[in-house]
Amino acid sequence: MDEVQQSRTNPTRRRILGASAAAAAVIGGAGGSVLATGSPALAGGNRRGRLRAEPLIPARNRGIILYSVRDRITAAPDDSGVPYGFERVLARLAELGYKEIEFAGYHQHESILGRQITPQEIRKILDDNGLVANGTHTQINAATFTQQMDIAQTLGMRNIGTGADPTNSSYTKDWDAAADLWNELGRQAARRGLRLYTHNHDSAYGFLLDAGPKDANGNPTRSTGRRKLEYFFEKTDPRHVFFEMDIYWAYVARHKHHTFVDARGTERRSLFDPIITVAERTTRFPLFHAKDGVKDSTRPDGYVMVPLGLGAINFQQFFQTIGEPDFHHANWEDDTAPGGAANPGRSLQYADISYDNMSELTIYKR
């Protein structure tokens, strides 16, 4: 039995430890001994009442970005027995338990309908399966933003966003220009009842070049230690510009972006903490990519993507610490889920595993 198959029948060690740690924190806070037999906190004898377990991510807020199953969304009809196209794939995702969908394009194989599907037809499929669109990765620019908002509202989504960083630059002047644009587009979105968001990769949490000697083009060559996206937090209006943290890429950033050269040429170390980054501004993050990875020191990123619950990222700690569970929406993603022609059902199998592990994240309360 391989690792993926085994996860369907046995709880992962990380999930057990995560749940135990959460329970221990509650019991310890109640004055009970975590290891004592017949602890009053567990027995219900404590005057503050019994512990109760609740989902850490409410069922209505568990989603998936369709990029994870893009191979089956865009597949032509075949005889594999695996769902293909929006109608069949979304029905299957609803069967697995997902309640929310984040889009990564609005196209399927034209042979399914003899033409391209329309946003109105996709909306009907969502409604028929009790699914809600919670966001999208589309192009965000001034020229097409009205059209993209039209599609978003047809699909009934609350958030509209992109899978790209606001700029790929390392200079404050370019992040300033991006902030001006996003503030304006954010205001336009708000007037239509939408929230505009951007999604990070690891480079967004790298360091700005904002100090020291200038290069031949007049650009700074060293850093004050300020991170690009954290600067963008400050330059954008919190009422109109929001964020989707890709948790996997945030931990890759922690692994990769930990030293900078200051204005005097001295190398300095600065630890990036994804949890603190969110917790300090938690209501600016309505969406997350709940993407897991195993550590691999042989790779530049330090991680390899796996289905949620099979990796090293502590989602229990992450979501419990940032709080606001009713506000936050978790979308499972695995860029590498598609199995190709050799295993056309793999992405939906990984979706099944990941939903189960997401649903078992638990918080203990009184």
XYZ file of C-alpha atoms in Angstrom:
366
model
C 0.000 0.000 0.000
C 1.518 3.331 -1.019
C 1.545 6.529 1.054
C -1.471 8.041 -0.682
C -3.588 4.897 -0.321
C -2.574 4.442 3.303
C -3.698 7.954 4.187
C -7.266 7.021 3.284
C -7.429 4.378 6.013
C -5.100 5.617 8.743
C -4.865 9.053 10.391
C -1.513 10.671 9.762
C 0.899 11.022 12.656
C 0.981 14.767 12.148
C -2.809 15.037 12.465
C -2.772 13.018 15.695
C 0.004 15.141 17.164
C -1.650 18.349 16.028
C -4.965 17.434 17.610
C -3.246 16.230 20.768
C -1.301 19.466 21.067
C -4.480 21.510 20.731
C -6.240 19.415 23.363
C -3.238 19.663 25.660
C -3.278 23.448 25.425
C -6.932 23.594 26.437
C -6.545 21.067 29.255
C -3.415 22.746 30.532
C -5.157 26.104 30.470
C -7.944 24.632 32.591
C -5.451 23.615 35.252
C -5.601 19.882 34.536
C -2.690 17.538 33.996
C -2.378 16.526 30.383
C -0.958 13.112 31.240
C -2.889 12.399 34.431
C -5.288 9.457 34.362
C -8.845 10.560 34.865
C -8.058 14.218 34.299
C -11.062 16.278 35.447
C -10.892 18.313 32.254
C -11.383 15.185 30.161
C -13.870 13.592 32.540
C -16.074 16.637 32.552
C -15.691 17.162 36.273
C -14.034 20.523 35.851
C -16.420 23.308 36.793
C -15.777 25.016 33.468
C -17.437 22.142 31.610
C -16.500 19.473 29.116
C -14.244 19.853 26.147
C -15.919 19.787 22.776
C -14.315 19.323 19.400
C -15.210 21.616 16.502
C -13.890 21.767 12.940
C -11.019 24.212 12.655
C -12.143 25.056 9.110
C -15.957 25.235 8.918
C -17.426 22.898 6.310
C -18.930 25.789 4.352
C -15.446 27.356 3.994
C -13.635 24.309 2.573
C -12.773 24.837 -1.050
C -10.538 23.856 -3.927
C -8.897 25.847 -6.703
C -9.627 24.130 -9.980
C -5.982 24.439 -11.023
C -5.445 21.310 -8.913
C -7.760 19.324 -11.219
C -7.095 21.308 -14.392
C -6.298 18.117 -16.291
C -9.873 16.878 -15.820
C -11.572 20.257 -16.320
C -9.901 20.620 -19.719
C -9.963 16.924 -20.730
C -11.779 15.775 -23.843
C -14.384 13.042 -23.360
C -12.568 9.736 -22.886
C -13.180 6.175 -21.738
C -11.082 6.359 -18.565
C -14.148 6.520 -16.334
C -12.744 9.684 -14.714
C -14.972 12.795 -14.749
C -14.111 15.493 -17.305
C -15.355 19.031 -17.960
C -17.053 21.413 -15.563
C -20.334 19.539 -15.143
C -18.832 16.173 -14.220
C -15.814 17.397 -12.272
C -17.754 19.886 -10.141
C -20.348 17.219 -9.364
C -17.557 14.928 -8.192
C -15.972 17.629 -6.032
C -19.343 18.255 -4.384
C -19.627 14.518 -3.677
C -16.232 14.631 -1.958
C -17.531 17.359 0.364
C -16.144 20.576 -1.080
C -18.477 23.559 -0.771
C -16.463 26.280 -2.479
C -14.705 26.647 -5.801
C -11.891 28.988 -6.776
C -11.563 29.263 -10.528
C -8.378 29.125 -12.606
C -9.930 29.854 -15.978
C -13.396 29.385 -17.441
C -12.711 27.015 -20.339
C -13.232 23.316 -20.939
C -12.719 21.145 -24.028
C -14.933 22.456 -26.827
C -15.883 18.940 -27.932
C -18.048 18.528 -24.808
C -20.660 21.050 -25.965
C -19.472 21.642 -29.516
C -18.490 25.152 -28.370
C -17.043 26.839 -25.319
C -19.059 26.835 -22.089
C -20.402 30.193 -20.844
C -20.142 31.735 -17.360
C -23.932 31.474 -17.091
C -23.747 27.712 -17.723
C -20.958 27.311 -15.187
C -23.064 29.190 -12.626
C -25.930 26.752 -13.140
C -23.577 23.823 -12.540
C -22.412 25.453 -9.310
C -25.977 26.021 -8.149
C -27.104 22.508 -9.114
C -24.361 21.037 -6.937
C -24.698 23.358 -3.954
C -21.316 24.956 -4.666
C -20.259 28.577 -4.203
C -17.565 30.400 -6.160
C -15.250 32.038 -3.625
C -12.651 33.527 -5.969
C -10.698 33.325 -9.189
C -7.201 33.560 -10.574
C -7.517 35.824 -13.569
C -5.585 38.703 -15.088
C -5.939 41.898 -13.091
C -5.343 45.029 -15.149
C -7.169 48.256 -15.884
C -8.060 47.302 -19.466
C -10.074 44.146 -18.690
C -11.122 44.618 -15.069
C -14.746 45.550 -15.797
C -15.173 42.436 -17.919
C -13.609 40.257 -15.237
C -15.911 41.736 -12.584
C -18.885 40.963 -14.821
C -17.833 37.302 -14.976
C -17.182 37.201 -11.232
C -20.657 38.495 -10.469
C -22.267 36.095 -12.941
C -20.576 33.255 -11.070
C -21.656 34.707 -7.725
C -18.202 35.059 -6.227
C -17.325 37.446 -3.410
C -13.626 37.772 -4.246
C -11.776 38.492 -7.481
C -8.036 38.013 -7.760
C -4.950 36.808 -9.517
C -2.351 34.083 -9.126
C 0.475 36.515 -9.926
C 2.282 39.012 -7.746
C 1.392 42.709 -8.266
C 4.875 43.197 -9.726
C 7.987 41.072 -10.147
C 10.243 43.989 -9.310
C 12.506 44.323 -6.284
C 12.267 48.145 -6.211
C 9.933 50.288 -4.123
C 9.061 52.560 -7.058
C 7.459 49.627 -8.889
C 5.608 48.416 -5.806
C 4.380 52.005 -5.291
C 3.005 52.053 -8.842
C 1.388 48.657 -8.329
C -0.198 49.883 -5.085
C -1.695 52.907 -6.854
C -3.277 50.643 -9.477
C -4.551 48.098 -6.970
C -6.024 50.786 -4.715
C -8.005 52.125 -7.664
C -9.140 48.700 -8.874
C -9.959 47.743 -5.294
C -12.250 50.745 -5.018
C -13.965 49.738 -8.264
C -14.417 46.198 -6.953
C -15.828 47.424 -3.649
C -18.457 49.497 -5.428
C -19.725 46.241 -6.938
C -19.618 44.291 -3.694
C -16.363 42.477 -4.545
C -13.018 42.140 -2.780
C -9.845 42.374 -4.863
C -7.017 40.055 -3.796
C -3.542 39.000 -4.823
C -1.938 35.591 -4.307
C 1.710 35.133 -3.326
C 4.564 32.976 -4.467
C 7.751 32.800 -2.444
C 9.479 35.681 -4.256
C 6.878 38.153 -2.977
C 8.312 37.640 0.506
C 11.864 38.260 -0.641
C 13.609 41.488 0.301
C 13.242 44.853 -1.415
C 16.330 46.498 -2.840
C 15.841 49.888 -1.211
C 19.189 50.979 0.207
C 22.889 51.257 -0.463
C 24.843 52.160 -3.602
C 22.970 52.600 -6.891
C 23.552 50.543 -10.004
C 24.090 51.955 -13.530
C 20.320 52.509 -13.865
C 20.070 54.374 -10.574
C 18.449 51.512 -8.677
C 19.441 50.553 -5.111
C 21.555 47.403 -4.752
C 21.078 46.618 -1.034
C 18.219 46.273 1.420
C 16.803 47.655 4.638
C 15.364 44.187 5.319
C 11.821 45.101 4.322
C 9.978 42.382 2.404
C 8.226 43.188 -0.868
C 4.672 42.087 -0.053
C 4.850 43.437 3.487
C 5.684 46.829 1.972
C 2.660 46.383 -0.311
C 0.480 45.732 2.763
C 1.393 49.185 4.010
C 0.938 50.984 0.686
C -2.522 49.573 -0.112
C -5.860 50.499 1.409
C -6.968 47.761 3.856
C -10.587 48.503 2.943
C -10.060 47.680 -0.722
C -7.039 45.399 -1.238
C -6.925 41.867 0.175
C -4.678 38.838 0.050
C -4.668 35.099 -0.426
C -1.703 33.471 1.258
C -0.425 30.352 -0.443
C 0.752 28.634 2.713
C 3.146 26.307 0.909
C 4.914 29.138 -0.918
C 5.039 31.123 2.322
C 6.986 28.293 3.959
C 9.213 28.082 0.896
C 9.871 31.804 1.439
C 10.797 31.064 5.044
C 13.295 28.492 3.747
C 14.771 30.644 0.972
C 14.571 34.311 1.965
C 16.300 34.676 5.301
C 19.364 36.828 4.634
C 19.899 40.256 3.088
C 22.780 42.682 2.636
C 22.222 45.972 4.432
C 23.230 49.466 3.291
C 26.756 49.052 4.702
C 27.310 45.749 2.920
C 26.831 43.547 5.975
C 24.886 40.326 5.575
C 22.023 40.120 8.053
C 19.526 37.424 8.941
C 15.755 37.906 9.200
C 13.311 35.067 9.806
C 10.023 35.124 7.906
C 7.041 33.771 9.834
C 3.890 33.049 7.763
C 1.676 32.743 10.839
C 2.654 36.107 12.315
C 2.380 37.742 8.889
C -1.301 36.763 8.750
C -2.140 37.077 12.445
C -1.132 40.755 12.523
C -3.631 41.573 9.738
C -5.868 38.524 9.708
C -8.940 40.143 8.153
C -6.938 41.136 5.073
C -6.681 37.433 4.214
C -10.124 36.100 3.279
C -8.605 33.239 1.247
C -5.767 30.743 1.613
C -4.236 28.033 -0.496
C -3.994 25.055 1.828
C -1.096 23.432 -0.003
C 1.143 20.907 1.735
C 4.709 19.764 1.175
C 7.346 17.387 2.484
C 10.757 18.818 3.267
C 13.508 18.047 0.779
C 16.858 19.706 1.386
C 18.112 18.687 -2.064
C 15.707 21.092 -3.780
C 16.091 24.887 -3.908
C 12.553 25.384 -2.574
C 13.171 23.036 0.353
C 9.807 21.279 -0.146
C 7.977 18.975 -2.547
C 4.182 19.275 -2.931
C 1.980 16.448 -1.645
C -1.744 16.055 -0.837
C -2.862 18.003 2.212
C -2.136 16.115 5.424
C 0.810 14.134 4.065
C 3.414 16.864 4.420
C 5.342 18.794 7.033
C 3.277 21.986 7.200
C 1.364 22.300 10.457
C -2.057 23.499 9.302
C -3.461 22.836 12.773
C -1.129 25.411 14.281
C -1.534 27.815 11.378
C -5.326 28.070 11.282
C -5.767 27.867 15.041
C -3.326 30.725 15.636
C -4.623 33.164 13.007
C -8.196 32.929 14.365
C -11.328 34.236 12.614
C -12.392 30.796 11.288
C -15.687 32.078 9.912
C -13.914 34.754 7.848
C -11.189 32.551 6.366
C -11.715 30.246 3.390
C -9.234 27.438 2.698
C -8.791 26.264 -0.882
C -6.822 23.052 -1.369
C -4.199 23.238 -4.081
C -1.493 20.942 -5.395
C 0.201 22.167 -8.565
C 1.490 18.651 -9.253
C -1.723 16.686 -8.646
C -2.466 15.786 -12.300
C -1.164 12.316 -13.133
C -1.233 12.588 -16.915
C -2.249 9.789 -19.251
C -0.679 7.177 -16.987
C -2.948 8.076 -14.064
C -5.834 10.329 -15.182
C -7.664 9.934 -11.884
C -4.839 11.092 -9.643
C -5.833 14.743 -9.237
C -9.338 13.813 -8.079
C -7.897 11.125 -5.807
C -5.633 13.739 -4.231
C -8.644 16.041 -3.909
C -10.437 13.296 -1.975
C -7.513 12.724 0.403
C -6.988 16.441 0.932
C -10.635 17.142 1.703
C -10.712 14.391 4.322
C -7.570 15.694 6.001
C -8.800 19.285 5.875
C -12.098 18.298 7.467
C -10.318 16.506 10.320
C -8.418 19.574 11.485
C -9.997 20.163 14.895
C -10.115 22.837 17.560
C -11.017 22.007 21.162
C -13.231 24.368 23.128
C -15.323 24.513 26.271
